[in-house]
Amino acid sequence: MRIHTTRLTAGFLLACAAFVAQTSHAASPSDSTSTPTAATSAANALEAEQEAATKAAKAVQKIGPAEIALRDQAHLHLPAGYVWVPTPAAAQLMRSMGNRTDDTFMGVIFPADDADWMAVVKFVKEGYIKDDDAKDWNADDLLKSLKEGTEAANEERAKRGIPGIEVTGWAQKPQYESGTHRLVWSALSKRKGGTDDNQGVNYNTYALGRDGYLSLNLITNAKDLDKFKPDAAKLLAALQYDDGKRYADFNSSTDKVAAYGLAALVAGVAVKKLGLFALVLAFFAKFAKLAVVAVGAALWGIAKVFKKKEPAVASTAPANNDTFNGTTVNNAGTGGINEPPKPPTT
């Protein structure tokens, strides 16, 4: 019996791999001597990188329920049904998918089932963020700033061969709960010039603390956002600062105050967050089919998933299958580059 991979993870990895190959090709437009052998070698190298990253992630993954220490700041009470992969393994995994990470990055959360999302967790230590501007902000002004900042960032994306992003509106206007010091907002984004049918969304949640903020950035398709908002809310509620690190523990005489407030956290820092979206946009816009057809079969080898344990079917698993969390994953590539793996048949 062949068990299908998670559509998001397979498509996400595939699209990122396709995009990396596409970007590499764009970087050398004068090179018209590429051969199938060279393409195959590149695909094999990419597959090996993904294999190593997945192996590293598998070795350190934690399946909920579990207590996850987030540096010296907080704990994540990971609920059942979720999988946590910490850095540096998570950073290795993200890099293998074409995403950059920095020292704020702490790990990635995957659903244990076949839900189509992933969440990136960071801690940004930039000081205590004053929230007094939240009562005065204007959502339309914030959206305008976000659009302008994204357009400016597109110039840098173009230099790297990354498709530009267009912010089309709010999926959820910024909402701040002063009692819990939690911020939520979500902007609709798409590949510049793309259709509204293929919009993706970063659903951004923040927990403010004494020294900075924790961010949990859920990435999914816009049409599925309402379905997965409860997951984001549950995970945000599962983030708790340690004693002495809470927002209420701030000491004005000794502690650093951030150079920006909540409005800038939305309109300014958001532009950086949309950089991640630029790399996963290939999945949402489904433009992987425009490139890398030559290495399509090899790319299926990167479709390793964080999935709930299922009974192993050792006697029927073909030789070219892998297992992850006890789940058999077929990497033969028969699904084709333009389609996610097919669901199992009975």
XYZ file of C-alpha atoms in Angstrom:
346
model
C 0.000 0.000 0.000
C 1.360 3.399 -0.980
C 0.677 6.166 1.557
C 0.527 9.660 0.065
C 2.674 12.515 1.315
C 1.253 15.660 2.873
C 0.217 17.932 0.018
C 1.623 21.090 1.549
C 4.982 19.620 2.418
C 5.389 17.830 -0.893
C 4.230 20.816 -2.887
C 6.130 23.231 -0.681
C 9.405 21.362 -1.011
C 8.871 20.688 -4.672
C 8.041 24.280 -5.486
C 10.983 25.602 -3.506
C 13.290 23.153 -5.227
C 11.846 24.127 -8.573
C 12.286 27.775 -7.715
C 15.894 27.318 -6.612
C 16.684 25.585 -9.881
C 14.833 28.276 -11.806
C 16.723 31.016 -9.984
C 20.029 29.301 -10.629
C 19.233 29.139 -14.321
C 18.172 32.783 -14.369
C 21.482 33.751 -12.818
C 23.338 32.461 -15.909
C 21.195 33.427 -18.912
C 24.111 33.052 -21.298
C 24.591 29.401 -20.428
C 22.694 27.553 -23.118
C 24.775 24.389 -22.931
C 22.909 22.716 -20.088
C 22.365 19.033 -20.724
C 20.050 16.437 -19.213
C 23.124 15.001 -17.486
C 23.871 18.333 -15.807
C 20.231 18.715 -14.837
C 20.205 15.224 -13.393
C 23.368 15.928 -11.408
C 21.823 19.079 -9.983
C 18.678 17.185 -9.088
C 20.706 14.464 -7.400
C 22.611 17.038 -5.370
C 19.365 18.697 -4.338
C 17.845 15.372 -3.411
C 20.902 14.500 -1.325
C 20.671 17.829 0.491
C 16.983 17.276 1.205
C 17.697 13.726 2.340
C 20.341 14.906 4.802
C 18.120 17.704 6.106
C 15.167 15.385 6.585
C 17.314 12.817 8.361
C 18.601 15.506 10.734
C 15.072 16.761 11.397
C 13.777 13.256 12.012
C 16.501 12.653 14.586
C 15.483 15.601 16.767
C 11.748 15.997 16.148
C 9.398 16.097 19.118
C 5.810 14.940 18.816
C 3.191 16.556 21.037
C 2.290 16.617 23.775
C 5.728 17.900 24.750
C 7.385 20.761 26.617
C 9.641 22.818 24.364
C 12.088 25.315 25.874
C 12.433 28.421 23.724
C 15.883 29.622 24.684
C 15.919 31.453 28.009
C 12.634 33.200 27.289
C 9.619 30.935 27.174
C 8.154 27.469 26.771
C 5.927 26.012 24.103
C 3.442 23.532 25.531
C 3.221 21.606 22.262
C -0.237 20.013 22.049
C -0.967 16.567 20.692
C -1.300 16.537 16.934
C 1.739 18.716 16.243
C 5.410 18.070 15.495
C 8.257 20.374 16.513
C 11.620 20.476 14.758
C 14.199 22.690 16.520
C 17.134 24.519 15.028
C 19.815 23.806 13.877
C 18.066 20.878 12.192
C 15.100 23.099 11.318
C 17.425 25.711 9.831
C 19.075 23.018 7.749
C 15.646 21.906 6.566
C 14.616 25.458 5.671
C 17.851 26.104 3.795
C 17.378 22.914 1.818
C 14.002 24.299 0.744
C 15.568 27.564 -0.432
C 14.769 29.669 2.639
C 17.251 31.764 4.553
C 17.300 31.779 8.334
C 18.931 34.002 10.921
C 19.693 33.887 14.621
C 16.076 34.702 15.516
C 14.862 31.425 14.025
C 14.105 28.699 16.580
C 12.170 25.985 14.799
C 9.263 24.815 12.697
C 5.924 23.290 13.630
C 4.183 20.838 11.317
C 0.744 19.284 11.670
C 0.885 15.584 12.438
C -1.879 14.926 9.923
C -2.276 15.904 6.275
C -3.277 19.533 6.895
C -1.754 21.973 4.424
C 0.256 24.385 6.576
C 3.492 24.922 8.447
C 4.512 27.447 11.097
C 7.850 29.175 11.634
C 8.734 30.184 15.201
C 11.164 32.997 16.016
C 12.235 35.107 18.951
C 13.341 38.652 18.155
C 15.279 40.207 21.012
C 14.961 43.902 20.251
C 13.648 45.108 23.566
C 10.320 45.952 25.135
C 7.815 47.022 22.482
C 5.493 49.760 23.662
C 1.902 49.021 22.736
C 0.374 52.443 23.295
C 0.085 53.151 19.561
C -2.273 50.209 19.081
C -5.273 52.258 20.131
C -4.561 54.879 17.473
C -3.503 52.871 14.448
C -5.419 52.939 11.203
C -5.642 49.651 9.318
C -5.799 51.407 5.939
C -2.623 53.359 6.679
C -0.858 50.201 7.833
C -1.882 48.397 4.659
C -0.594 51.266 2.528
C 2.761 51.151 4.333
C 2.922 47.400 3.912
C 2.237 47.654 0.178
C 4.858 50.361 -0.272
C 7.471 48.448 1.690
C 6.775 45.263 -0.224
C 7.077 47.057 -3.557
C 10.439 48.479 -2.515
C 11.611 45.026 -1.425
C 10.654 43.647 -4.835
C 13.689 45.408 -6.296
C 15.965 43.231 -4.176
C 13.932 40.128 -5.010
C 14.327 40.868 -8.706
C 18.116 40.992 -8.297
C 17.974 37.502 -6.786
C 15.665 36.185 -9.486
C 12.762 35.849 -7.060
C 9.275 36.717 -8.329
C 7.850 39.939 -6.966
C 5.064 39.981 -4.396
C 1.898 42.018 -4.473
C -0.056 42.675 -1.276
C -3.749 42.741 -2.157
C -5.407 43.389 1.179
C -5.998 42.155 4.692
C -6.967 38.576 5.386
C -7.329 39.792 8.956
C -6.838 43.357 10.087
C -4.347 43.823 12.940
C -5.878 42.936 16.294
C -4.097 43.457 19.595
C -5.226 42.098 22.945
C -3.759 44.377 25.580
C -4.581 41.954 28.381
C -2.501 39.099 26.963
C -0.145 41.217 24.841
C -0.912 39.116 21.780
C -0.990 40.545 18.267
C -2.539 38.907 15.199
C -2.640 40.131 11.622
C -2.632 38.625 8.172
C -2.078 40.090 4.715
C -3.109 38.513 1.430
C -0.229 38.198 -1.008
C 0.268 36.794 -4.454
C 2.884 36.557 -7.132
C 2.962 39.909 -8.887
C 0.765 39.661 -11.937
C -0.780 36.416 -10.706
C -4.453 35.698 -10.237
C -6.513 36.186 -7.119
C -7.367 32.489 -7.256
C -3.817 31.639 -6.193
C -3.348 33.937 -3.229
C -1.336 32.745 -0.292
C -1.272 34.072 3.212
C 1.066 34.493 6.141
C -1.010 34.371 9.316
C 1.173 36.215 11.804
C 0.791 35.864 15.552
C 2.978 37.509 18.164
C 3.453 37.252 21.898
C 5.157 40.309 23.386
C 7.620 39.845 26.208
C 10.020 41.816 28.354
C 12.995 41.509 25.989
C 11.282 41.312 22.613
C 8.648 39.180 20.952
C 7.901 35.626 19.919
C 6.420 35.225 16.461
C 4.560 32.241 15.092
C 4.059 32.616 11.352
C 1.586 30.145 9.838
C 1.852 29.728 6.067
C -0.999 28.315 4.034
C -3.298 28.950 1.092
C -5.707 31.853 1.485
C -8.740 29.697 0.802
C -7.785 27.426 3.713
C -6.983 30.124 6.267
C -10.276 29.978 8.145
C -9.859 26.239 8.509
C -6.421 26.567 10.097
C -6.900 29.688 12.238
C -7.783 27.488 15.238
C -4.373 25.816 14.914
C -2.626 29.178 15.025
C -4.721 30.267 18.005
C -4.015 27.038 19.863
C -0.277 27.304 19.270
C -0.176 30.985 20.211
C -1.969 30.171 23.463
C 0.579 27.411 24.052
C 3.414 29.970 24.120
C 4.123 31.129 27.653
C 6.938 33.355 28.829
C 8.992 32.231 31.795
C 8.865 34.119 35.081
C 10.842 37.318 34.771
C 10.497 37.402 30.982
C 6.855 38.403 30.717
C 5.683 41.728 29.337
C 4.517 42.741 32.799
C 8.034 42.158 34.192
C 9.436 45.139 32.284
C 11.635 47.464 34.357
C 11.841 50.927 32.833
C 15.017 51.769 34.742
C 17.065 48.835 33.465
C 15.455 47.288 30.391
C 15.943 48.120 26.743
C 13.005 49.643 24.885
C 12.571 48.714 21.224
C 13.098 51.438 18.652
C 9.650 50.817 17.183
C 6.109 50.177 18.346
C 3.349 47.821 17.310
C 2.458 49.698 14.134
C 5.994 49.318 12.807
C 5.953 45.672 13.804
C 3.122 45.213 11.335
C 4.070 47.612 8.547
C 7.856 47.383 8.712
C 8.877 43.968 9.968
C 6.118 42.493 7.811
C 8.084 43.202 4.664
C 10.826 40.876 5.872
C 8.295 38.187 6.662
C 6.909 38.361 3.155
C 10.377 37.444 1.917
C 9.711 33.926 3.167
C 6.423 34.002 1.332
C 8.261 34.836 -1.894
C 9.942 31.464 -1.787
C 6.882 29.407 -0.948
C 4.689 31.380 -3.322
C 5.553 28.853 -6.008
C 3.390 26.332 -4.229
C 0.445 28.631 -3.782
C 0.610 30.029 -7.333
C 1.382 26.570 -8.732
C 4.042 27.866 -11.039
C 6.393 24.943 -10.403
C 4.981 23.530 -13.632
C 6.728 26.316 -15.544
C 10.201 25.013 -14.840
C 12.492 22.115 -14.082
C 10.506 19.504 -15.967
C 13.767 17.744 -16.747
C 14.332 16.910 -13.098
C 10.722 16.322 -12.155
C 11.025 12.682 -11.182
C 14.091 13.238 -9.031
C 12.421 16.062 -7.126
C 9.838 13.737 -5.616
C 12.642 12.350 -3.488
C 12.462 15.484 -1.293
C 8.839 14.862 -0.287
C 9.511 13.755 3.283
C 6.771 14.617 5.738
C 6.139 15.139 9.419
C 3.138 12.891 9.815
C 1.427 10.928 12.531
C 2.511 7.377 13.040
C 0.614 4.754 11.149
C 0.992 0.987 11.161
C 3.957 0.049 9.012
C 3.244 -2.146 6.027
C 6.683 -3.614 5.619
C 5.619 -6.555 3.494
C 4.142 -4.375 0.763
C 6.471 -1.372 0.805
C 8.429 -1.144 -2.462
C 12.201 -0.861 -2.360
C 12.250 2.801 -3.346
C 10.108 3.923 -0.409
C 11.277 5.826 2.656
C 9.741 5.872 6.106
C 9.178 8.896 8.304
C 7.513 8.702 11.703
C 6.599 5.153 10.822
C 4.867 6.279 7.630
C 5.822 4.839 4.273
C 6.486 7.548 1.697
C 6.859 6.713 -1.972
C 9.528 8.752 -3.740
C 9.406 7.137 -7.132
C 8.148 10.288 -8.776
C 5.201 8.733 -10.564
C 2.937 11.581 -9.525
C 4.581 13.941 -12.039
C 5.957 17.387 -11.405
C 2.672 19.204 -11.870
C 0.609 17.229 -9.381
C 0.741 16.361 -5.684
C 0.980 12.668 -4.866
C -2.274 10.827 -5.275
C -4.230 9.703 -2.204
C -4.047 6.022 -1.319
C -6.407 3.641 -2.977
C -8.158 0.803 -1.209
